[in-house]
Coordinates of C-alpha atoms and ligand atoms in Angstrom, one line a residue:
X169 CA 0.3 -0.5 -0.2
X170 CA 0.9 3.4 -0.8
X171 CA 2.3 4.5 3.0
X172 CA 0.4 7.9 2.1
X173 CA -2.9 6.9 0.3
X174 CA -5.6 7.3 2.9
X175 CA -7.9 4.1 3.7
X176 CA -9.0 2.5 0.4
X177 CA -12.9 2.4 1.6
X178 CA -12.6 6.4 2.3
X179 CA -10.6 7.1 -0.8
X180 CA -13.0 5.0 -3.3
X181 CA -16.4 5.1 -2.0
X182 CA -15.8 9.5 -1.4
X183 CA -14.4 9.5 -5.3
X184 CA -17.9 7.6 -6.2
X185 CA -19.6 9.7 -3.8
X186 CA -18.0 12.6 -5.8
X187 CA -20.1 11.1 -8.9
X188 CA -23.0 10.4 -7.8
X189 CA -23.3 12.5 -4.5
X190 CA -25.7 15.7 -4.4
X191 CA -24.1 18.7 -6.0
X192 CA -21.5 16.9 -7.5
X193 CA -21.6 16.2 -10.9
X194 CA -18.6 14.9 -12.3
X195 CA -19.0 13.7 -16.0
X196 CA -23.2 14.4 -15.6
X197 CA -23.8 17.7 -16.4
X198 CA -26.8 18.7 -17.5
X199 CA -27.6 15.0 -17.9
X200 CA -30.9 14.8 -16.9
X201 CA -32.1 12.2 -18.9
X202 CA -28.9 12.6 -21.4
X203 CA -28.0 9.7 -23.3
X204 CA -24.8 8.6 -23.0
X205 CA -24.3 8.9 -26.7
X206 CA -24.4 12.7 -26.6
X207 CA -21.1 13.1 -24.7
X208 CA -19.3 10.2 -25.5
X209 CA -15.9 9.7 -27.3
X210 CA -15.5 12.2 -29.2
X211 CA -12.5 13.0 -31.3
X212 CA -11.4 16.1 -33.1
X213 CA -8.3 16.5 -35.4
X214 CA -7.0 13.5 -34.5
X215 CA -7.2 13.4 -30.7
X216 CA -9.9 12.3 -28.4
X217 CA -11.9 15.0 -27.0
X218 CA -14.1 18.3 -28.5
X219 CA -12.8 22.0 -29.2
X220 CA -13.8 24.4 -27.5
X221 CA -13.8 28.0 -28.8
X222 CA -12.2 30.8 -27.5
X223 CA -14.2 33.9 -26.0
X224 CA -12.0 36.5 -26.8
X225 CA -10.2 37.7 -30.0
X226 CA -6.9 35.6 -30.8
X227 CA -3.8 37.4 -32.0
X228 CA -2.1 37.0 -35.5
X229 CA 0.3 34.2 -35.7
X230 CA 3.9 34.6 -35.5
X231 CA 3.5 38.3 -33.9
X232 CA 5.6 37.3 -31.0
X233 CA 9.2 36.3 -29.9
X234 CA 9.2 32.6 -28.9
X235 CA 9.8 33.1 -25.4
X236 CA 12.5 30.2 -23.9
X237 CA 11.3 29.3 -20.0
X238 CA 14.5 30.8 -17.3
X239 CA 16.7 28.0 -16.2
X240 CA 16.1 27.9 -12.7
X241 CA 19.8 29.1 -10.5
X242 CA 20.3 27.0 -7.2
X243 CA 19.7 29.1 -4.1
X244 CA 22.5 26.4 -2.6
X245 CA 25.1 24.6 -3.3
X246 CA 26.9 21.7 -1.4
X247 CA 28.9 18.4 -2.8
X248 CA 26.8 16.5 -4.3
X249 CA 23.6 18.1 -4.6
X250 CA 21.9 21.0 -6.2
X251 CA 19.3 23.6 -4.1
X252 CA 16.5 25.1 -5.7
X253 CA 13.3 27.0 -4.5
X254 CA 9.2 27.2 -5.9
X255 CA 7.0 28.9 -5.1
X256 CA 4.0 28.0 -6.3
X257 CA 1.2 31.1 -6.8
X258 CA -0.7 33.4 -9.3
X259 CA 0.9 35.4 -12.0
X260 CA 0.0 37.2 -14.9
X261 CA 0.6 36.2 -18.6
X262 CA 1.3 38.8 -21.6
X263 CA -0.6 36.4 -25.0
X264 CA -3.5 37.9 -25.8
X265 CA -3.3 41.6 -27.6
X266 CA -5.1 43.7 -25.4
X267 CA -6.0 41.2 -22.2
X268 CA -4.2 39.9 -19.3
X269 CA -4.2 36.2 -18.5
X270 CA -4.1 35.0 -15.2
X271 CA -2.4 32.0 -14.7
X272 CA -1.1 29.7 -11.3
X273 CA 2.5 28.9 -12.4
X274 CA 5.6 27.7 -11.1
X275 CA 7.0 31.0 -9.6
X276 CA 3.9 32.4 -11.2
X277 CA 5.1 31.7 -15.1
X278 CA 3.6 29.8 -17.6
X279 CA 5.9 27.6 -18.2
X280 CA 7.7 27.4 -14.8
X281 CA 11.6 27.9 -14.8
X282 CA 13.8 24.8 -16.4
X283 CA 15.6 23.4 -13.9
X284 CA 19.1 21.7 -14.7
X285 CA 20.4 18.5 -13.4
X286 CA 23.6 17.1 -13.3
X287 CA 23.7 13.3 -14.0
X288 CA 25.3 11.9 -10.2
X289 CA 24.1 14.8 -8.5
X290 CA 21.2 15.0 -6.3
X291 CA 19.1 17.7 -6.8
X292 CA 16.2 19.5 -4.0
X293 CA 13.8 21.1 -4.8
X294 CA 11.7 23.4 -1.9
X295 CA 8.0 24.2 -3.0
X296 CA 6.3 26.2 -1.2
X297 CA 2.3 26.3 -2.4
X298 CA 0.7 29.9 -2.5
X299 CA -2.2 28.2 -4.6
X300 CA -6.0 28.2 -3.6
X301 CA -6.2 24.9 -3.8
X302 CA -3.4 21.7 -2.5
X303 CA -0.9 20.4 -5.3
X304 CA 1.4 17.9 -6.2
X305 CA 4.6 17.8 -8.0
X306 CA 5.7 15.2 -10.5
X307 CA 8.5 15.1 -12.1
X308 CA 7.4 13.8 -15.1
X309 CA 10.2 11.0 -16.5
X310 CA 12.1 10.7 -12.9
X311 CA 13.5 7.6 -11.9
X312 CA 13.1 8.6 -8.4
X313 CA 11.8 7.5 -5.0
X314 CA 8.3 6.7 -5.3
X315 CA 7.7 9.4 -2.0
X316 CA 9.0 11.9 -4.4
X317 CA 7.7 11.4 -7.4
X318 CA 4.5 13.4 -6.8
X319 CA 2.0 10.8 -6.3
X320 CA -1.8 11.7 -6.3
X321 CA -2.5 12.1 -2.7
X322 CA -0.1 12.9 -1.4
X323 CA -1.0 16.5 -1.3
X324 CA 1.6 19.7 -0.5
X325 CA -1.2 22.0 1.1
X326 CA -1.5 26.0 0.7
X327 CA 0.7 27.7 3.2
X328 CA -2.9 29.3 3.9
X329 CA -4.0 25.9 5.5
X330 CA -4.8 22.7 4.5
X331 CA -7.8 22.0 2.1
X332 CA -10.5 19.0 3.1
X333 CA -11.2 18.6 -0.4
X334 CA -13.8 16.4 -1.9
X335 CA -12.4 13.0 -0.9
X336 CA -13.1 14.1 2.6
X337 CA -9.5 12.8 3.3
X338 CA -7.6 15.0 1.4
X339 CA -5.5 15.9 3.7
X340 CA -1.8 14.0 3.7
X341 CA 0.6 15.3 3.5
X342 CA 2.3 18.3 3.6
X343 CA 1.5 21.8 4.3
X344 CA 2.5 25.6 2.8
X345 CA 6.4 23.7 1.6
X346 CA 8.2 20.5 1.1
X347 CA 11.2 19.0 -0.3
X348 CA 10.9 16.9 -3.3
X349 CA 14.3 15.3 -3.7
X350 CA 15.6 13.4 -6.7
X351 CA 18.9 11.9 -6.8
X352 CA 19.3 11.4 -9.8
X353 CA 21.0 8.9 -11.6
X354 CA 19.6 8.4 -15.3
X355 CA 20.9 9.2 -18.7
X356 CA 20.7 12.9 -19.7
X357 CA 16.6 13.1 -21.0
X358 CA 14.1 15.8 -21.6
X359 CA 11.8 15.5 -18.4
X360 CA 9.1 17.9 -17.5
X361 CA 7.5 18.2 -14.4
X362 CA 3.9 19.0 -14.1
X363 CA 1.0 19.1 -10.9
X364 CA -0.8 15.3 -10.6
X365 CA -2.7 16.4 -8.0
X366 CA -5.8 13.4 -8.0
X367 CA -8.6 14.7 -9.9
X368 CA -7.3 17.7 -10.7
X369 CA -5.2 17.9 -13.0
X370 CA -6.1 18.0 -16.4
X371 CA -7.6 22.1 -15.3
X372 CA -4.1 22.5 -12.3
X373 CA -1.9 22.1 -15.7
X374 CA -4.4 24.1 -18.1
X375 CA -3.7 26.9 -15.9
X376 CA 0.0 26.7 -16.0
X377 CA 2.0 24.8 -13.7
X378 CA 4.2 22.8 -16.1
X379 CA 8.3 23.5 -16.9
X380 CA 11.2 21.6 -17.9
X381 CA 13.8 19.5 -16.0
X382 CA 16.5 18.6 -18.2
X383 CA 18.8 16.0 -17.1
X384 CA 22.9 16.6 -18.5
X385 CA 25.6 13.9 -18.0
X386 CA 28.8 13.5 -19.5
X387 CA 28.9 11.5 -22.6
X388 CA 25.6 13.4 -23.6
X389 CA 28.1 17.0 -22.9
X390 CA 30.9 15.0 -25.3
X391 CA 29.4 14.3 -28.3
X392 CA 28.9 18.2 -29.9
X393 CA 25.8 18.8 -30.4
X394 CA 24.3 22.0 -30.8
X395 CA 24.3 23.9 -26.9
X396 CA 23.7 26.8 -24.9
X397 CA 21.4 29.3 -26.8
X398 CA 20.9 26.4 -29.8
X399 CA 19.4 24.3 -27.7
X400 CA 16.0 25.5 -26.9
X401 CA 13.4 23.7 -25.2
X402 CA 9.7 24.4 -27.0
X403 CA 6.7 22.9 -24.9
X404 CA 3.7 22.9 -27.1
X405 CA 0.4 23.1 -25.8
X406 CA -2.9 24.5 -26.8
X407 CA -5.3 26.8 -24.6
X408 CA -8.9 28.3 -25.1
X409 CA -9.8 31.9 -23.2
X410 CA -12.7 33.5 -22.5
X411 CA -13.6 36.7 -23.1
X412 CA -11.8 38.6 -20.5
X413 CA -8.7 36.8 -21.1
X414 CA -8.2 34.3 -18.7
X415 CA -7.7 30.6 -19.6
X416 CA -11.7 28.9 -21.1
X417 CA -11.7 25.8 -19.8
X418 CA -15.2 23.8 -18.5
X419 CA -13.9 22.6 -15.5
X420 CA -17.8 21.6 -13.3
X421 CA -15.9 23.6 -10.4
X422 CA -14.3 26.4 -11.4
X423 CA -12.6 26.8 -7.5
X424 CA -10.5 23.2 -8.1
X425 CA -11.5 21.7 -4.5
X426 CA -14.9 20.5 -4.5
X427 CA -16.2 18.7 -7.2
X428 CA -14.0 17.2 -10.1
X429 CA -14.7 16.6 -14.1
X430 CA -15.5 18.8 -16.8
X431 CA -18.7 19.7 -18.4
X432 CA -20.0 16.3 -20.1
X433 CA -19.7 17.3 -23.9
X434 CA -16.2 17.5 -22.5
X435 CA -15.4 15.1 -21.3
X436 CA -13.6 13.2 -23.4
X437 CA -10.9 16.0 -23.6
X438 CA -10.6 19.4 -23.8
X439 CA -9.2 21.2 -27.3
X440 CA -8.0 25.0 -27.1
X441 CA -7.9 26.7 -31.0
X442 CA -4.5 28.4 -29.8
X443 CA -1.7 26.8 -30.2
X444 CA 1.4 28.1 -27.4
X445 CA 4.9 27.2 -27.4
X446 CA 6.4 28.1 -24.3
X447 CA 3.5 29.8 -23.8
X448 CA 3.5 32.5 -26.7
X449 CA 0.3 32.5 -29.0
X450 CA 2.3 30.7 -32.5
X451 CA 5.5 32.5 -31.9
X452 CA 8.3 33.0 -34.1
X453 CA 12.1 32.2 -33.5
X454 CA 14.8 33.9 -35.5
X455 CA 17.7 31.6 -36.2
X456 CA 20.5 31.6 -37.6
X457 CA 22.0 28.8 -40.6
X458 CA 23.0 26.9 -38.7
X459 CA 21.8 23.5 -36.2
X460 CA 19.9 23.9 -33.1
X461 CA 18.6 21.7 -31.4
X462 CA 15.0 21.7 -29.8
X463 CA 13.6 19.4 -26.8
X464 CA 9.5 19.4 -28.0
X465 CA 7.4 18.6 -24.9
X466 CA 3.7 18.4 -26.2
X467 CA 2.1 19.5 -23.0
X468 CA -1.4 19.7 -24.4
X469 CA -4.3 18.0 -22.2
X470 CA -5.8 16.2 -25.0
X471 CA -4.6 17.6 -28.1
X472 CA -2.2 15.4 -30.4
X473 CA 0.7 17.1 -32.8
X474 CA 2.0 15.7 -35.9
X475 CA 4.6 18.5 -36.4
X476 CA 6.8 18.8 -39.9
X477 CA 8.4 21.4 -41.2
X478 CA 6.4 23.7 -44.2
X479 CA 9.8 24.8 -46.2
X480 CA 11.9 23.3 -44.4
X481 CA 14.4 20.5 -43.3
X482 CA 13.3 17.7 -41.7
X483 CA 13.9 16.7 -38.1
X484 CA 16.9 14.5 -37.1
X485 CA 15.5 13.1 -34.3
X486 CA 18.6 12.4 -31.9
X487 CA 16.2 11.8 -28.8
X488 CA 13.0 10.6 -26.9
X489 CA 11.6 10.4 -23.6
X490 CA 13.9 9.0 -21.2
X491 CA 17.6 10.5 -23.6
X492 CA 19.2 9.9 -26.3
X493 CA 18.6 7.3 -29.5
X494 CA 21.8 5.0 -30.6
X495 CA 22.0 7.1 -33.3
X496 CA 20.4 9.6 -35.0
X497 CA 17.3 9.4 -37.2
X498 CA 15.7 11.2 -40.0
X499 CA 11.9 11.8 -39.8
X500 CA 10.2 14.2 -42.5
X501 CA 6.7 14.0 -39.8
X502 CA 7.0 14.1 -35.8
X503 CA 3.7 12.4 -34.1
X504 CA 3.4 13.6 -30.6
X505 CA 0.6 12.5 -27.5
X506 CA 0.3 14.5 -24.8
X507 CA 3.4 13.8 -22.4
X508 CA 5.5 13.0 -25.0
X509 CA 9.4 14.2 -25.5
X510 CA 11.1 14.4 -29.3
X511 CA 14.3 15.9 -29.0
X512 CA 15.0 16.8 -32.7
X513 CA 18.2 18.9 -34.0
X514 CA 17.1 21.3 -36.9
X515 CA 20.0 22.8 -40.0
X516 CA 19.3 25.6 -41.2
X517 CA 22.1 25.5 -43.4
X518 CA 20.7 25.4 -46.5
X519 CA 18.2 28.2 -46.4
X520 CA 18.7 32.0 -47.0
X521 CA 19.0 34.8 -44.9
X522 CA 14.8 35.4 -45.5
X523 CA 13.9 32.3 -45.1
X524 CA 10.8 31.3 -43.4
X525 CA 10.1 28.2 -41.9
X526 CA 6.6 27.4 -40.5
X527 CA 6.3 24.2 -38.0
X528 CA 3.0 22.8 -39.3
X529 CA 0.5 20.1 -37.2
X530 CA -0.6 18.2 -39.7
X531 CA -3.4 17.0 -37.3
X532 CA -4.7 20.8 -36.7
X533 CA -7.6 22.4 -38.8
X534 CA -7.4 26.9 -39.0
X535 CA -5.4 28.1 -36.6
X536 CA -3.9 24.9 -35.2
X537 CA -2.3 23.5 -38.1
X538 CA 0.1 26.0 -37.3
X539 CA 2.6 26.2 -34.4
X540 CA 5.0 28.6 -34.9
X541 CA 7.5 29.9 -37.4
X542 CA 11.8 30.0 -37.6
X543 CA 12.9 33.1 -39.6
X544 CA 16.4 32.8 -40.7
X545 CA 18.5 35.9 -40.3
X546 CA 21.9 34.8 -42.1
X547 CA 24.8 32.6 -42.0
X548 CA 27.2 31.8 -39.0
X549 CA 29.9 29.5 -37.6
X550 CA 28.9 26.6 -36.3
X551 CA 30.6 24.0 -34.5
X552 CA 28.2 21.5 -33.6
X553 CA 27.9 17.8 -35.5
X554 CA 25.2 15.4 -35.0
X555 CA 27.8 12.3 -34.5
X556 CA 26.5 8.6 -36.2
X557 CA 26.9 7.3 -32.2
X558 CA 24.5 9.0 -29.8
X559 CA 23.7 7.1 -26.7
X560 CA 24.3 4.4 -24.8
X561 CA 21.3 2.4 -25.5
X562 CA 20.7 -1.0 -24.0
X563 CA 17.7 -3.5 -26.5
X564 CA 15.7 -4.9 -23.9
X565 CA 15.1 -8.5 -25.1
X566 CA 11.8 -10.5 -25.0
X567 CA 13.8 -13.3 -23.7
X568 CA 14.3 -11.5 -20.7
X569 CA 10.3 -11.5 -19.7
X570 CA 9.6 -12.5 -16.5
X571 CA 5.9 -11.7 -16.5
X572 CA 3.6 -10.1 -19.0
X573 CA 0.4 -8.1 -18.5
X574 CA -2.2 -6.6 -20.6
X575 CA -3.8 -3.3 -19.5
X576 CA -7.3 -1.8 -21.3
X577 CA -8.0 1.9 -21.5
X578 CA -11.2 2.5 -22.7
X579 CA -14.3 3.7 -21.2
X580 CA -16.7 1.4 -19.4
X581 CA -16.8 -1.6 -16.9
X582 CA -17.2 0.9 -13.7
X583 CA -20.2 3.5 -13.7
X584 CA -22.1 5.8 -12.4
X585 CA -25.4 7.4 -12.7
X586 CA -25.5 4.1 -15.9
X587 CA -22.8 6.9 -17.1
X588 CA -19.2 4.7 -17.9
X589 CA -15.9 5.5 -16.9
X590 CA -12.7 6.1 -18.6
X591 CA -11.4 2.8 -16.9
X592 CA -8.0 0.7 -17.2
X593 CA -9.0 -3.2 -17.5
X594 CA -12.4 -2.4 -16.4
X595 CA -11.6 -0.3 -12.8
X596 CA -11.9 3.3 -11.3
X597 CA -9.1 4.6 -9.8
X598 CA -9.0 3.2 -6.6
X599 CA -5.6 4.8 -4.7
X600 CA -5.1 1.6 -2.9
X601 CA -6.3 -1.4 -5.2
X602 CA -2.8 -2.8 -6.9
X603 CA -2.6 -3.7 -10.2
X604 CA -0.1 -5.3 -11.4
X605 CA 3.3 -5.9 -8.7
X606 CA 6.2 -5.7 -10.6
X607 CA 10.0 -7.5 -9.4
X608 CA 12.9 -4.5 -8.7
X609 CA 15.1 -4.8 -11.9
X610 CA 13.0 -7.6 -13.9
X611 CA 11.5 -7.1 -17.6
X612 CA 7.7 -7.1 -18.1
X613 CA 5.9 -7.7 -21.4
X614 CA 3.3 -5.2 -21.3
X615 CA 0.1 -4.9 -24.3
X616 CA -1.3 -1.6 -24.0
X617 CA -5.2 -1.6 -25.9
X618 CA -6.9 1.8 -26.4
X619 CA -10.6 1.5 -27.1
X620 CA -12.8 4.0 -27.7
X621 CA -10.7 6.8 -27.8
X622 CA -7.2 7.9 -28.7
X623 CA -5.0 7.1 -25.1
X624 CA -1.0 8.2 -24.6
X625 CA -0.1 6.1 -22.2
X626 CA 2.3 6.8 -19.6
X627 CA 3.6 4.7 -16.5
X628 CA 6.0 6.4 -13.7
X629 CA 9.5 5.7 -12.6
X630 CA 10.3 3.6 -15.2
X631 CA 10.7 3.3 -18.9
X632 CA 10.1 1.2 -21.7
X633 CA 10.8 0.0 -25.2
X634 CA 8.2 -0.6 -28.1
X635 CA 8.4 -3.9 -29.6
X636 CA 5.4 -2.6 -32.0
X637 CA 2.5 -0.2 -31.6
X638 CA -0.4 -0.4 -34.6
X639 CA -1.5 3.9 -34.2
X640 CA -0.6 5.3 -37.0
X641 CA 2.4 7.4 -37.6
X642 CA 4.2 6.6 -34.2
X643 CA 7.4 7.3 -33.5
X644 CA 9.1 4.9 -30.5
X645 CA 12.4 4.8 -31.0
X646 CA 15.0 4.1 -27.4
X647 CA 13.8 4.5 -24.2
X648 CA 10.6 5.8 -23.8
X649 CA 7.6 6.6 -20.6
X650 CA 5.3 7.5 -22.8
X651 CA 3.6 6.1 -25.8
X652 CA 1.1 7.6 -28.8
X653 CA -2.4 5.5 -29.1
X654 CA -4.7 5.5 -31.5
X655 CA -8.4 4.8 -31.0
X656 CA -8.1 0.5 -31.6
X657 CA -4.1 0.8 -31.4
X658 CA -2.4 -1.8 -29.6
X659 CA 1.3 -1.4 -28.1
X660 CA 3.4 -4.0 -27.5
X661 CA 5.9 -2.7 -24.6
X662 CA 9.0 -4.1 -22.9
X663 CA 9.2 -2.7 -18.9
X664 CA 11.7 -1.9 -16.7
X665 CA 11.9 -0.4 -13.5
X666 CA 15.3 -0.5 -12.3
X667 CA 15.7 2.1 -9.7
X668 CA 13.7 2.5 -6.5
X669 CA 11.2 0.4 -4.8
X670 CA 7.3 1.4 -4.7
X671 CA 3.7 2.5 -4.7
X672 CA 2.7 4.5 -8.3
X673 CA 0.8 4.8 -10.9
X674 CA 0.1 4.0 -14.7
X675 CA -2.0 6.5 -16.3
X676 CA -4.0 7.9 -19.6
X677 CA -2.0 11.4 -20.7
X678 CA -5.2 12.6 -21.7
X679 CA -5.5 14.5 -19.0
X680 CA -9.1 14.9 -18.8
X681 CA -9.5 10.7 -18.6
X682 CA -7.0 10.1 -16.1
X683 CA -8.5 12.6 -13.9
X684 CA -11.6 10.6 -14.9
X685 CA -10.6 7.6 -13.7
X686 CA -8.1 6.5 -16.3
X687 CA -5.5 5.4 -13.9
X688 CA -4.2 2.4 -12.1
X689 CA -1.4 1.5 -9.3
X690 CA 1.5 -0.8 -9.7
X691 CA 3.6 -1.6 -7.1
X692 CA 7.4 -2.2 -7.4
X693 CA 8.8 -5.2 -4.4
Ligands
LIG838 CU1 3.0 13.7 -16.9 CU2 0.7 11.1 -14.5 O1 2.3 11.9 -15.4
LIG839 CU1 -7.7 8.6 -22.4

């Protein structure tokens, strides 16, 4: 059992109370007499979900320079350890032309600051919660201790006091301030951190609680890849805006304290009509005619992107979720599902000054078909390279498999009020039911099946290699922690947890599905 979880009965009963209790209409808003089909299994532009049109005027594309999130400086450094501090608080973003957008951010900004850790060193991040709700910080892709990972009920309550949430349990964890201690012992990789509070992850991330956490190591440093100002993280996400400029999201309870969930029409997912990169709408980046490294993250709640450089070079993929590939792979397009990372090098050297290259989203339509633009300013020196051999990627072999499991992500099984929930193997998330017990250091073969909708699968604390995936356009090279699944898709994974024991979750990274119970516990022993 997870040491911080409330009792099984309390939480599970209350979770379902959230669905069925008076005035608690998760999935049920306006559902009197509504048939299940009217809200079921919607897909739009290749993604589970429904488009939520903005009420505020959106800016013209390519009018703003790409912001690059600031790199957080340690407040203190000791032999072997770097200490950081982040305050989660409200802030204001200038995304629209005439209106301000309130955000919930790490240090009040969206995206939050980038943390850069060195492999072999300990990173301690002290988070202070000045928001009005409990928070949970998850290091997505981190192979860290289970009690530092951001288990959904390991709450950090506000400085102003503990909040009893709809579970009535809701009092677990720290209040005001807590340390997240990461013993970083995994290869160089592009990770990210984001909120992961039970039942409220979707709206919290949508309001801005997401940032990059990069891991560096000596073997990557020795490769000569583009670095410094030519190594740029790109956090891609869609949002919609209310008439007052705030982020528009169909929460049942906008206080995000009592009733989880979204209005029934959006239970498949919330799709925005404005594409943000690092928090700016359709930004533009001036580049020299040289190589750049871009660390692409899809931080959207529900939208999948299919990226291509229009009138531009191809992507040279050098890394995946968990770090460098063995060798670079040239790709015309990259499908990136929510939570996935693609580390790419783009070589602008064949392009004359003034060339404009648009990163397009082939899954999008109208405004969401564009992401950002690069403008080549002119030549410059470039001593970077992309070597033929990148990382040391150990290939897992099917003959090492000690156990096989299968996880079906679909709608149905568990029900409330005659409405089917998003489930894993037919079960709604119960923090105290352990779906799988895995032995540390062993290899397992997991079959993941997606039904009724697209479902990106994500597992905490471990990493996997993809043996096969029926989903169209998927790119699954290297070590991953998230895999893109089409509706009806099926992936075969070789999974290994090799760092820490403890309880963690696997779930759908469509955040609306995740909040509506599509998550399960497993335990590493
Ligand atoms: Cu990025 Cu459990 O999530
Ligand atoms: Cu899903």
